[in-house]
Protein backbone atom coordinates (compact mmCIF):
# COMPACT_ATOMS: atom_id res chain seq x y z
CA UNK A 1 0.00 0.00 0.00
CA UNK A 2 2.84 2.41 0.87
CA UNK A 3 4.45 1.68 -2.49
CA UNK A 4 1.26 2.72 -4.32
CA UNK A 5 1.02 5.98 -2.36
CA UNK A 6 4.70 6.78 -2.99
CA UNK A 7 4.33 5.93 -6.69
CA UNK A 8 1.21 8.06 -6.97
CA UNK A 9 2.99 10.94 -5.23
CA UNK A 10 5.98 10.64 -7.59
CA UNK A 11 3.70 10.69 -10.65
CA UNK A 12 1.87 13.75 -9.30
CA UNK A 13 5.18 15.55 -8.62
CA UNK A 14 6.48 14.68 -12.10
CA UNK A 15 3.36 16.02 -13.80
CA UNK A 16 3.44 19.19 -11.71
CA UNK A 17 7.12 19.77 -12.57
CA UNK A 18 6.55 19.21 -16.29
CA UNK A 19 3.62 21.61 -16.49
CA UNK A 20 5.22 24.28 -14.29
CA UNK A 21 8.56 24.20 -16.13
CA UNK A 22 6.90 24.08 -19.55
CA UNK A 23 5.11 27.42 -19.06
CA UNK A 24 6.45 30.50 -20.80
CA UNK A 25 7.80 33.27 -18.65
CA UNK A 26 5.28 36.05 -18.30
CA UNK A 27 5.77 39.58 -17.13
CA UNK A 28 3.67 41.26 -14.47
CA UNK A 29 1.00 42.26 -17.01
CA UNK A 30 0.43 38.63 -17.99
CA UNK A 31 2.09 39.07 -21.40
CA UNK A 32 4.91 36.91 -22.69
CA UNK A 33 8.32 38.33 -21.88
CA UNK A 34 10.08 39.54 -25.03
CA UNK A 35 13.83 39.15 -25.27
CA UNK A 36 15.83 41.32 -27.64
CA UNK A 37 18.76 39.81 -29.51
CA UNK A 38 22.16 41.42 -29.83
CA UNK A 39 22.75 39.82 -33.27
CA UNK A 40 20.25 38.84 -35.95
CA UNK A 41 20.41 35.26 -37.19
CA UNK A 42 19.52 34.74 -40.85
CA UNK A 43 16.25 32.84 -41.26
CA UNK A 44 15.04 33.29 -37.69
CA UNK A 45 12.35 35.74 -36.52
CA UNK A 46 13.78 37.70 -33.59
CA UNK A 47 12.99 40.84 -31.62
CA UNK A 48 15.34 43.81 -31.97
CA UNK A 49 15.41 47.22 -30.31
CA UNK A 50 14.44 50.18 -32.44
CA UNK A 51 16.96 53.01 -33.00
CA UNK A 52 19.91 50.65 -32.38
CA UNK A 53 22.35 49.05 -34.81
CA UNK A 54 21.82 45.31 -34.68
CA UNK A 55 24.52 43.30 -36.49
CA UNK A 56 23.64 40.40 -38.76
CA UNK A 57 25.42 37.38 -37.31
CA UNK A 58 28.62 36.35 -39.09
CA UNK A 59 28.82 39.51 -41.24
CA UNK A 60 29.78 43.17 -41.05
CA UNK A 61 26.20 44.03 -42.06
CA UNK A 62 23.56 45.44 -39.74
CA UNK A 63 19.96 46.65 -39.52
CA UNK A 64 18.67 49.73 -37.75
CA UNK A 65 15.06 50.87 -37.49
CA UNK A 66 15.54 54.62 -37.74
CA UNK A 67 12.29 55.89 -36.19
CA UNK A 68 10.27 54.57 -33.26
CA UNK A 69 7.08 52.84 -34.34
CA UNK A 70 4.42 50.92 -32.43
CA UNK A 71 1.25 48.99 -33.24
CA UNK A 72 -1.58 51.45 -32.98
CA UNK A 73 -5.00 51.06 -34.55
CA UNK A 74 -6.23 54.44 -35.80
CA UNK A 75 -9.34 55.91 -34.26
CA UNK A 76 -12.46 54.77 -36.06
CA UNK A 77 -16.17 54.56 -35.60
CA UNK A 78 -17.26 51.61 -33.46
CA UNK A 79 -18.53 48.69 -35.50
CA UNK A 80 -16.63 49.64 -38.65
CA UNK A 81 -13.78 47.73 -40.22
CA UNK A 82 -10.56 49.67 -40.51
CA UNK A 83 -7.61 49.00 -42.79
CA UNK A 84 -4.30 50.75 -42.17
CA UNK A 85 -0.58 50.53 -42.86
CA UNK A 86 2.31 51.38 -40.54
CA UNK A 87 5.45 52.60 -42.29
CA UNK A 88 8.68 51.58 -40.57
CA UNK A 89 11.81 53.32 -41.89
CA UNK A 90 15.10 51.45 -41.63
CA UNK A 91 18.64 51.18 -42.92
CA UNK A 92 20.22 47.90 -43.96
CA UNK A 93 24.00 48.30 -44.06
CA UNK A 94 25.26 45.72 -46.57
CA UNK A 95 28.85 45.26 -47.76
CA UNK A 96 29.82 48.79 -46.67
CA UNK A 97 26.79 50.53 -48.22
CA UNK A 98 23.66 51.91 -46.55
CA UNK A 99 20.37 50.92 -48.13
CA UNK A 100 17.53 53.07 -46.82
CA UNK A 101 14.06 51.63 -47.01
CA UNK A 102 10.58 51.64 -45.60
CA UNK A 103 8.71 48.54 -44.54
CA UNK A 104 4.95 48.88 -44.94
CA UNK A 105 3.44 46.70 -42.23
CA UNK A 106 -0.11 45.55 -42.93
CA UNK A 107 0.34 46.21 -46.64
CA UNK A 108 -0.30 43.65 -49.37
CA UNK A 109 3.38 43.32 -50.29
CA UNK A 110 4.87 43.39 -46.78
CA UNK A 111 8.52 43.53 -47.75
CA UNK A 112 11.23 46.12 -47.39
CA UNK A 113 11.90 48.36 -50.39
CA UNK A 114 15.61 49.12 -49.86
CA UNK A 115 17.06 47.48 -53.04
CA UNK A 116 20.00 45.85 -51.21
CA UNK A 117 21.59 42.97 -53.17
CA UNK A 118 21.84 40.45 -50.33
CA UNK A 119 18.81 40.22 -47.98
CA UNK A 120 15.04 40.25 -47.76
CA UNK A 121 13.48 41.87 -44.72
CA UNK A 122 10.12 41.10 -43.14
CA UNK A 123 8.72 42.61 -39.98
CA UNK A 124 6.75 39.78 -38.44
CA UNK A 125 5.46 41.56 -35.34
CA UNK A 126 5.17 45.05 -33.94
CA UNK A 127 3.76 45.64 -30.46
CA UNK A 128 2.17 48.61 -28.77
CA UNK A 129 5.37 48.84 -26.66
CA UNK A 130 7.70 49.49 -29.65
CA UNK A 131 8.93 45.88 -29.75
CA UNK A 132 9.78 44.79 -33.28
CA UNK A 133 10.23 41.25 -34.54
CA UNK A 134 12.20 40.97 -37.78
CA UNK A 135 13.04 38.15 -40.16
CA UNK A 136 16.02 38.52 -42.48
CA UNK A 137 16.70 35.95 -45.18
CA UNK A 138 19.27 35.70 -47.97
CA UNK A 139 17.95 36.59 -51.41
PDB file of N, CA and C in Angstrom, residues 20-63:
ATOM      1  N   UNK A  20       4.717  23.010 -14.817  1.00  0.00           N
ATOM      2  CA  UNK A  20       5.221  24.276 -14.286  1.00  0.00           C
ATOM      3  C   UNK A  20       6.443  24.745 -15.060  1.00  0.00           C
ATOM      4  N   UNK A  21       7.341  23.828 -15.415  1.00  0.00           N
ATOM      5  CA  UNK A  21       8.559  24.200 -16.130  1.00  0.00           C
ATOM      6  C   UNK A  21       8.276  24.466 -17.604  1.00  0.00           C
ATOM      7  N   UNK A  22       7.229  23.896 -18.144  1.00  0.00           N
ATOM      8  CA  UNK A  22       6.901  24.083 -19.549  1.00  0.00           C
ATOM      9  C   UNK A  22       6.225  25.394 -19.842  1.00  0.00           C
ATOM     10  N   UNK A  23       5.773  26.135 -18.846  1.00  0.00           N
ATOM     11  CA  UNK A  23       5.109  27.418 -19.056  1.00  0.00           C
ATOM     12  C   UNK A  23       6.101  28.464 -19.511  1.00  0.00           C
ATOM     13  N   UNK A  24       5.623  29.372 -20.384  1.00  0.00           N
ATOM     14  CA  UNK A  24       6.452  30.499 -20.800  1.00  0.00           C
ATOM     15  C   UNK A  24       6.554  31.485 -19.661  1.00  0.00           C
ATOM     16  N   UNK A  25       7.669  32.194 -19.629  1.00  0.00           N
ATOM     17  CA  UNK A  25       7.803  33.274 -18.650  1.00  0.00           C
ATOM     18  C   UNK A  25       6.832  34.375 -19.024  1.00  0.00           C
ATOM     19  N   UNK A  26       6.181  34.944 -18.048  1.00  0.00           N
ATOM     20  CA  UNK A  26       5.277  36.048 -18.299  1.00  0.00           C
ATOM     21  C   UNK A  26       5.672  37.221 -17.418  1.00  0.00           C
ATOM     22  N   UNK A  27       5.470  38.409 -17.948  1.00  0.00           N
ATOM     23  CA  UNK A  27       5.767  39.578 -17.133  1.00  0.00           C
ATOM     24  C   UNK A  27       4.591  39.897 -16.220  1.00  0.00           C
ATOM     25  N   UNK A  28       4.689  40.951 -15.463  1.00  0.00           N
ATOM     26  CA  UNK A  28       3.668  41.264 -14.465  1.00  0.00           C
ATOM     27  C   UNK A  28       2.317  41.618 -15.069  1.00  0.00           C
ATOM     28  N   UNK A  29       2.267  41.947 -16.365  1.00  0.00           N
ATOM     29  CA  UNK A  29       0.996  42.257 -17.012  1.00  0.00           C
ATOM     30  C   UNK A  29       0.343  41.015 -17.604  1.00  0.00           C
ATOM     31  N   UNK A  30       0.982  39.863 -17.445  1.00  0.00           N
ATOM     32  CA  UNK A  30       0.431  38.629 -17.989  1.00  0.00           C
ATOM     33  C   UNK A  30       0.802  38.397 -19.440  1.00  0.00           C
ATOM     34  N   UNK A  31       1.659  39.234 -20.019  1.00  0.00           N
ATOM     35  CA  UNK A  31       2.094  39.066 -21.400  1.00  0.00           C
ATOM     36  C   UNK A  31       3.394  38.286 -21.415  1.00  0.00           C
ATOM     37  N   UNK A  32       3.644  37.619 -22.546  1.00  0.00           N
ATOM     38  CA  UNK A  32       4.909  36.907 -22.693  1.00  0.00           C
ATOM     39  C   UNK A  32       6.061  37.901 -22.643  1.00  0.00           C
ATOM     40  N   UNK A  33       7.127  37.492 -21.980  1.00  0.00           N
ATOM     41  CA  UNK A  33       8.324  38.331 -21.882  1.00  0.00           C
ATOM     42  C   UNK A  33       9.051  38.288 -23.220  1.00  0.00           C
ATOM     43  N   UNK A  34       9.382  39.452 -23.757  1.00  0.00           N
ATOM     44  CA  UNK A  34      10.077  39.541 -25.035  1.00  0.00           C
ATOM     45  C   UNK A  34      11.551  39.802 -24.770  1.00  0.00           C
ATOM     46  N   UNK A  35      12.387  38.997 -25.421  1.00  0.00           N
ATOM     47  CA  UNK A  35      13.833  39.154 -25.267  1.00  0.00           C
ATOM     48  C   UNK A  35      14.416  39.656 -26.576  1.00  0.00           C
ATOM     49  N   UNK A  36      15.179  40.759 -26.477  1.00  0.00           N
ATOM     50  CA  UNK A  36      15.831  41.322 -27.643  1.00  0.00           C
ATOM     51  C   UNK A  36      17.146  40.598 -27.893  1.00  0.00           C
ATOM     52  N   UNK A  37      17.493  40.448 -29.160  1.00  0.00           N
ATOM     53  CA  UNK A  37      18.757  39.812 -29.513  1.00  0.00           C
ATOM     54  C   UNK A  37      19.818  40.879 -29.745  1.00  0.00           C
ATOM     55  N   UNK A  38      21.066  40.491 -29.557  1.00  0.00           N
ATOM     56  CA  UNK A  38      22.161  41.417 -29.826  1.00  0.00           C
ATOM     57  C   UNK A  38      22.697  41.225 -31.245  1.00  0.00           C
ATOM     58  N   UNK A  39      22.376  40.098 -31.877  1.00  0.00           N
ATOM     59  CA  UNK A  39      22.748  39.816 -33.267  1.00  0.00           C
ATOM     60  C   UNK A  39      21.579  39.106 -33.938  1.00  0.00           C
ATOM     61  N   UNK A  40      21.340  39.450 -35.189  1.00  0.00           N
ATOM     62  CA  UNK A  40      20.247  38.845 -35.949  1.00  0.00           C
ATOM     63  C   UNK A  40      20.765  37.607 -36.661  1.00  0.00           C
ATOM     64  N   UNK A  41      20.079  36.490 -36.469  1.00  0.00           N
ATOM     65  CA  UNK A  41      20.405  35.264 -37.193  1.00  0.00           C
ATOM     66  C   UNK A  41      19.574  35.216 -38.467  1.00  0.00           C
ATOM     67  N   UNK A  42      20.219  34.873 -39.569  1.00  0.00           N
ATOM     68  CA  UNK A  42      19.518  34.744 -40.847  1.00  0.00           C
ATOM     69  C   UNK A  42      18.491  33.617 -40.727  1.00  0.00           C
ATOM     70  N   UNK A  43      17.286  33.863 -41.208  1.00  0.00           N
ATOM     71  CA  UNK A  43      16.252  32.843 -41.257  1.00  0.00           C
ATOM     72  C   UNK A  43      15.493  32.609 -39.968  1.00  0.00           C
ATOM     73  N   UNK A  44      15.695  33.470 -38.982  1.00  0.00           N
ATOM     74  CA  UNK A  44      15.040  33.289 -37.688  1.00  0.00           C
ATOM     75  C   UNK A  44      14.375  34.598 -37.271  1.00  0.00           C
ATOM     76  N   UNK A  45      13.064  34.551 -36.979  1.00  0.00           N
ATOM     77  CA  UNK A  45      12.353  35.744 -36.525  1.00  0.00           C
ATOM     78  C   UNK A  45      12.792  36.060 -35.097  1.00  0.00           C
ATOM     79  N   UNK A  46      13.252  37.298 -34.890  1.00  0.00           N
ATOM     80  CA  UNK A  46      13.785  37.701 -33.594  1.00  0.00           C
ATOM     81  C   UNK A  46      13.422  39.153 -33.311  1.00  0.00           C
ATOM     82  N   UNK A  47      13.298  39.470 -32.024  1.00  0.00           N
ATOM     83  CA  UNK A  47      12.992  40.836 -31.617  1.00  0.00           C
ATOM     84  C   UNK A  47      14.268  41.661 -31.510  1.00  0.00           C
ATOM     85  N   UNK A  48      14.216  42.878 -32.068  1.00  0.00           N
ATOM     86  CA  UNK A  48      15.336  43.812 -31.969  1.00  0.00           C
ATOM     87  C   UNK A  48      14.829  45.130 -31.383  1.00  0.00           C
ATOM     88  N   UNK A  49      15.752  45.902 -30.838  1.00  0.00           N
ATOM     89  CA  UNK A  49      15.411  47.217 -30.314  1.00  0.00           C
ATOM     90  C   UNK A  49      15.451  48.234 -31.452  1.00  0.00           C
ATOM     91  N   UNK A  50      14.462  49.119 -31.455  1.00  0.00           N
ATOM     92  CA  UNK A  50      14.439  50.180 -32.443  1.00  0.00           C
ATOM     93  C   UNK A  50      15.504  51.225 -32.102  1.00  0.00           C
ATOM     94  N   UNK A  51      15.956  51.940 -33.111  1.00  0.00           N
ATOM     95  CA  UNK A  51      16.956  53.015 -33.002  1.00  0.00           C
ATOM     96  C   UNK A  51      18.348  52.510 -32.623  1.00  0.00           C
ATOM     97  N   UNK A  52      18.594  51.215 -32.691  1.00  0.00           N
ATOM     98  CA  UNK A  52      19.911  50.654 -32.379  1.00  0.00           C
ATOM     99  C   UNK A  52      20.408  49.822 -33.552  1.00  0.00           C
ATOM    100  N   UNK A  53      21.724  49.910 -33.802  1.00  0.00           N
ATOM    101  CA  UNK A  53      22.348  49.051 -34.814  1.00  0.00           C
ATOM    102  C   UNK A  53      22.352  47.628 -34.290  1.00  0.00           C
ATOM    103  N   UNK A  54      21.811  46.722 -35.075  1.00  0.00           N
ATOM    104  CA  UNK A  54      21.822  45.314 -34.678  1.00  0.00           C
ATOM    105  C   UNK A  54      22.546  44.545 -35.780  1.00  0.00           C
ATOM    106  N   UNK A  55      23.734  44.012 -35.474  1.00  0.00           N
ATOM    107  CA  UNK A  55      24.515  43.299 -36.489  1.00  0.00           C
ATOM    108  C   UNK A  55      23.819  42.022 -36.957  1.00  0.00           C
ATOM    109  N   UNK A  56      24.096  41.674 -38.211  1.00  0.00           N
ATOM    110  CA  UNK A  56      23.641  40.402 -38.759  1.00  0.00           C
ATOM    111  C   UNK A  56      24.758  39.411 -38.502  1.00  0.00           C
ATOM    112  N   UNK A  57      24.441  38.344 -37.801  1.00  0.00           N
ATOM    113  CA  UNK A  57      25.425  37.383 -37.314  1.00  0.00           C
ATOM    114  C   UNK A  57      26.336  36.871 -38.433  1.00  0.00           C
ATOM    115  N   UNK A  58      27.628  36.888 -38.169  1.00  0.00           N
ATOM    116  CA  UNK A  58      28.622  36.347 -39.091  1.00  0.00           C
ATOM    117  C   UNK A  58      28.995  37.284 -40.230  1.00  0.00           C
ATOM    118  N   UNK A  59      28.525  38.545 -40.172  1.00  0.00           N
ATOM    119  CA  UNK A  59      28.817  39.512 -41.239  1.00  0.00           C
ATOM    120  C   UNK A  59      29.189  40.859 -40.615  1.00  0.00           C
ATOM    121  N   UNK A  60      29.578  41.786 -41.477  1.00  0.00           N
ATOM    122  CA  UNK A  60      29.782  43.172 -41.047  1.00  0.00           C
ATOM    123  C   UNK A  60      28.527  44.007 -41.310  1.00  0.00           C
ATOM    124  N   UNK A  61      27.451  43.367 -41.733  1.00  0.00           N
ATOM    125  CA  UNK A  61      26.203  44.033 -42.065  1.00  0.00           C
ATOM    126  C   UNK A  61      25.365  44.241 -40.805  1.00  0.00           C
ATOM    127  N   UNK A  62      24.443  45.208 -40.882  1.00  0.00           N
ATOM    128  CA  UNK A  62      23.557  45.445 -39.740  1.00  0.00           C
ATOM    129  C   UNK A  62      22.243  46.059 -40.204  1.00  0.00           C
ATOM    130  N   UNK A  63      21.268  46.041 -39.300  1.00  0.00           N
ATOM    131  CA  UNK A  63      19.955  46.648 -39.520  1.00  0.00           C
ATOM    132  C   UNK A  63      19.701  47.647 -38.409  1.00  0.00           C
TER     133      UNK A  63
END
